[in-house]
Short mmCIF file of N, CA and C and ligand atoms in Angstrom, two decimals:
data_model
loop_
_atom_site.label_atom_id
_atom_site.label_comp_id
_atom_site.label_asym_id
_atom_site.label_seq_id
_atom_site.Cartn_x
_atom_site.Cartn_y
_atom_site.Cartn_z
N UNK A 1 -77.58 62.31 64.04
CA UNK A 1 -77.08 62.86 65.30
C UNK A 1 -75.56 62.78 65.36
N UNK A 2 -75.13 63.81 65.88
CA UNK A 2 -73.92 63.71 65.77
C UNK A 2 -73.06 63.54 67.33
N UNK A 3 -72.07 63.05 67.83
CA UNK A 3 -71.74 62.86 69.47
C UNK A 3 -70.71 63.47 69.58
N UNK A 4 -70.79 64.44 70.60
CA UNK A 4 -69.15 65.09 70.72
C UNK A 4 -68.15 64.22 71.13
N UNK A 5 -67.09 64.57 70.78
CA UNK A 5 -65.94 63.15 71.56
C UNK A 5 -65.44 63.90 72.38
N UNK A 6 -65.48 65.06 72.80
CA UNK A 6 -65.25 65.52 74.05
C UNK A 6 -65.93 65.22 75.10
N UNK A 7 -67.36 65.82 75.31
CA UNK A 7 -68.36 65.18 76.68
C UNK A 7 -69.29 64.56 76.24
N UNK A 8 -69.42 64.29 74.93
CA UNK A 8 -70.61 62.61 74.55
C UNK A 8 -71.91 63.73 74.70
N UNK A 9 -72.02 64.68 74.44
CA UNK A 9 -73.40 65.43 73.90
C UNK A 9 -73.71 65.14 72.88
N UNK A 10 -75.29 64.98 72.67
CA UNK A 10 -75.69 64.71 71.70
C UNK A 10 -75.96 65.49 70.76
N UNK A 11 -76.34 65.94 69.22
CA UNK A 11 -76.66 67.28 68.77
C UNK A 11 -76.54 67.08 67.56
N UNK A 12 -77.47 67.70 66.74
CA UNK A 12 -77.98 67.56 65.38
C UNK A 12 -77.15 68.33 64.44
N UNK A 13 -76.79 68.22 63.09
CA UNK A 13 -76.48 69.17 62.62
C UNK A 13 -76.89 70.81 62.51
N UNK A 14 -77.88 70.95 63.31
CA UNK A 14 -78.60 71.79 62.82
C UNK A 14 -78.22 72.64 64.19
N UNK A 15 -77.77 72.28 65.44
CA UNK A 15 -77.28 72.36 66.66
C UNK A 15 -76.17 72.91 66.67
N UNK A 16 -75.57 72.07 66.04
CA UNK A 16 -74.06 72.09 65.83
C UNK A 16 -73.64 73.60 65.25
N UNK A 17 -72.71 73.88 66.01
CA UNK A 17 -71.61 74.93 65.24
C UNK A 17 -71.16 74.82 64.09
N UNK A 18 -71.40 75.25 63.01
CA UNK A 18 -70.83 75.14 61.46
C UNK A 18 -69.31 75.97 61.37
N UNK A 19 -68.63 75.25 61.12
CA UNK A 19 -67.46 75.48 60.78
C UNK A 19 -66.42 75.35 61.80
N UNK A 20 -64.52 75.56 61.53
CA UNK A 20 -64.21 75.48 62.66
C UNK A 20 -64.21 76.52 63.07
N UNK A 21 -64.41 77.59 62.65
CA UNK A 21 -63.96 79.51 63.72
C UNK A 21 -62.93 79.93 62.98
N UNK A 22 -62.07 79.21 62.49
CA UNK A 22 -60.92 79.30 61.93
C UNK A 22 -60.25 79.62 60.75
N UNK A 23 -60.94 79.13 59.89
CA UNK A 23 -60.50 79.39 58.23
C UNK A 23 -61.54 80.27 57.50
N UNK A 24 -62.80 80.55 58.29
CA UNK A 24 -62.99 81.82 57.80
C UNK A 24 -64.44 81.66 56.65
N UNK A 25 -64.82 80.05 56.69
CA UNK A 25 -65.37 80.02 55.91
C UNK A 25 -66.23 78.17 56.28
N UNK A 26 -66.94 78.52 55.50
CA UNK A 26 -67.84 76.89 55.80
C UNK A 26 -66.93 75.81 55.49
N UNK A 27 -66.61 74.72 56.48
CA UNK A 27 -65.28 73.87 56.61
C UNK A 27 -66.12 72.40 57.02
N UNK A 28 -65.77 71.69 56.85
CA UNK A 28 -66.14 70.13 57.13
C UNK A 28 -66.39 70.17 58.90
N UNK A 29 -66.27 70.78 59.85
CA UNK A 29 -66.32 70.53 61.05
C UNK A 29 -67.88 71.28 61.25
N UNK A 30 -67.95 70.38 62.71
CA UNK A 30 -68.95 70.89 63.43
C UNK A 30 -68.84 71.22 64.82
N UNK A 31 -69.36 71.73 65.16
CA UNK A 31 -68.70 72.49 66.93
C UNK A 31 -69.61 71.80 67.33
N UNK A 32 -69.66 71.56 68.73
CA UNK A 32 -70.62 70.81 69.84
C UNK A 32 -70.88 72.35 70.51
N UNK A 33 -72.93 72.34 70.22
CA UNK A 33 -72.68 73.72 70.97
C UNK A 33 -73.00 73.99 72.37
N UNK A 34 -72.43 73.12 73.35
CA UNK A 34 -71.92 72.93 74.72
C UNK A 34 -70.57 73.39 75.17
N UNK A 35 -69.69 72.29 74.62
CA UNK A 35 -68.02 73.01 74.86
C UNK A 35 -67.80 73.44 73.50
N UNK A 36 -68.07 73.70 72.54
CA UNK A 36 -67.54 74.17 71.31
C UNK A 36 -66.19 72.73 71.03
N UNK A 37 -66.21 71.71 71.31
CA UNK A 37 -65.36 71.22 70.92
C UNK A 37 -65.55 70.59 68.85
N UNK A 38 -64.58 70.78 68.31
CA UNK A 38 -64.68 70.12 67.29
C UNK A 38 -64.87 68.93 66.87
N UNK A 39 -65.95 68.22 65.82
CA UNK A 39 -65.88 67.02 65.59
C UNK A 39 -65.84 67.23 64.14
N UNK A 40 -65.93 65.88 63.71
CA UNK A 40 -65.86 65.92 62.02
C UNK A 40 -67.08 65.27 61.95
N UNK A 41 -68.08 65.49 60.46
CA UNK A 41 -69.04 65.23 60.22
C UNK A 41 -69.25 63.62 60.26
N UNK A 42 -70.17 63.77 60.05
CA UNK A 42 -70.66 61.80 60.39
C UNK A 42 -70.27 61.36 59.55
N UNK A 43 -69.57 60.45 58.74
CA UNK A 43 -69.30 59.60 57.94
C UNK A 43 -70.33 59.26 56.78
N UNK A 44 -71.82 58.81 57.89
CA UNK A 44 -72.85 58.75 57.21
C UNK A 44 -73.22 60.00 56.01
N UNK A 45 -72.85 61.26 56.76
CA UNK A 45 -73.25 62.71 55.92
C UNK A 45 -72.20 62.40 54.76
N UNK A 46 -70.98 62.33 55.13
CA UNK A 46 -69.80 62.25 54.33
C UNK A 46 -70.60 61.20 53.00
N UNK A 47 -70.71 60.21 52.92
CA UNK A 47 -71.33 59.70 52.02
C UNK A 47 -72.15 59.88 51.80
N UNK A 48 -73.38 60.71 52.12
CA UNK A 48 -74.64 61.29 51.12
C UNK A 48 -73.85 62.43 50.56
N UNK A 49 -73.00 63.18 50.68
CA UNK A 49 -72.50 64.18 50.09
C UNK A 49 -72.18 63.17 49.15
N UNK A 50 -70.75 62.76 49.16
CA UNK A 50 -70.39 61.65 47.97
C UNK A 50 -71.42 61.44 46.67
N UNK A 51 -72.50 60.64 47.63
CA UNK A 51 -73.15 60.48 46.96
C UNK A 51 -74.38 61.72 45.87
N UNK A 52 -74.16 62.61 46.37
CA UNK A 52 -74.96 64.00 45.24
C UNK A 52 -73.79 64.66 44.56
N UNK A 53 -72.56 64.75 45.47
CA UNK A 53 -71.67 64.65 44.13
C UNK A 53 -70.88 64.41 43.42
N UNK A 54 -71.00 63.12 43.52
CA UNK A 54 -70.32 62.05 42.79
C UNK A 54 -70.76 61.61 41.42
N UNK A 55 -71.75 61.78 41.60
CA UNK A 55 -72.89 60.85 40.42
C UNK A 55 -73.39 61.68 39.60
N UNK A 56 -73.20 62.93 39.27
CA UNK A 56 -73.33 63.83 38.17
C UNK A 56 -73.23 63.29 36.55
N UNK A 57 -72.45 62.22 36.43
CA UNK A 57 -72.18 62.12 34.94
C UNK A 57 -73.04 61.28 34.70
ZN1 ZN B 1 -69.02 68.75 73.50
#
């Protein structure tokens, strides 16, 4: 779950706005899709990514 730090909504990745609107392309952010405010991915996600691709060798 991810929490907006704007109004503390709650919302799944799957909820969430992918990307920022901005660069045009799939970006590390997620929109809160209430106020559209930006957050950055969970930390937790951040390290399962790491972790699939990191460990290739
Ligand atoms: Zn929000």
């Amino acid at each position: 779950m991810i929490r907006c730090g704007f109004c503390g909504h709650e919302y799944t990745e799957e909820e969430g706005i992918k990307g920022c609107g901005k660069c045009g392309k799939p970006c590390h952010s997620i929109r809160c899709p209430k106020c559209l405010y930006e957050n950055p991915v969970e930390p937790a996600v951040v390290k399962k990514l790491k972790e699939v691709f990191g460990r290739k060798s």
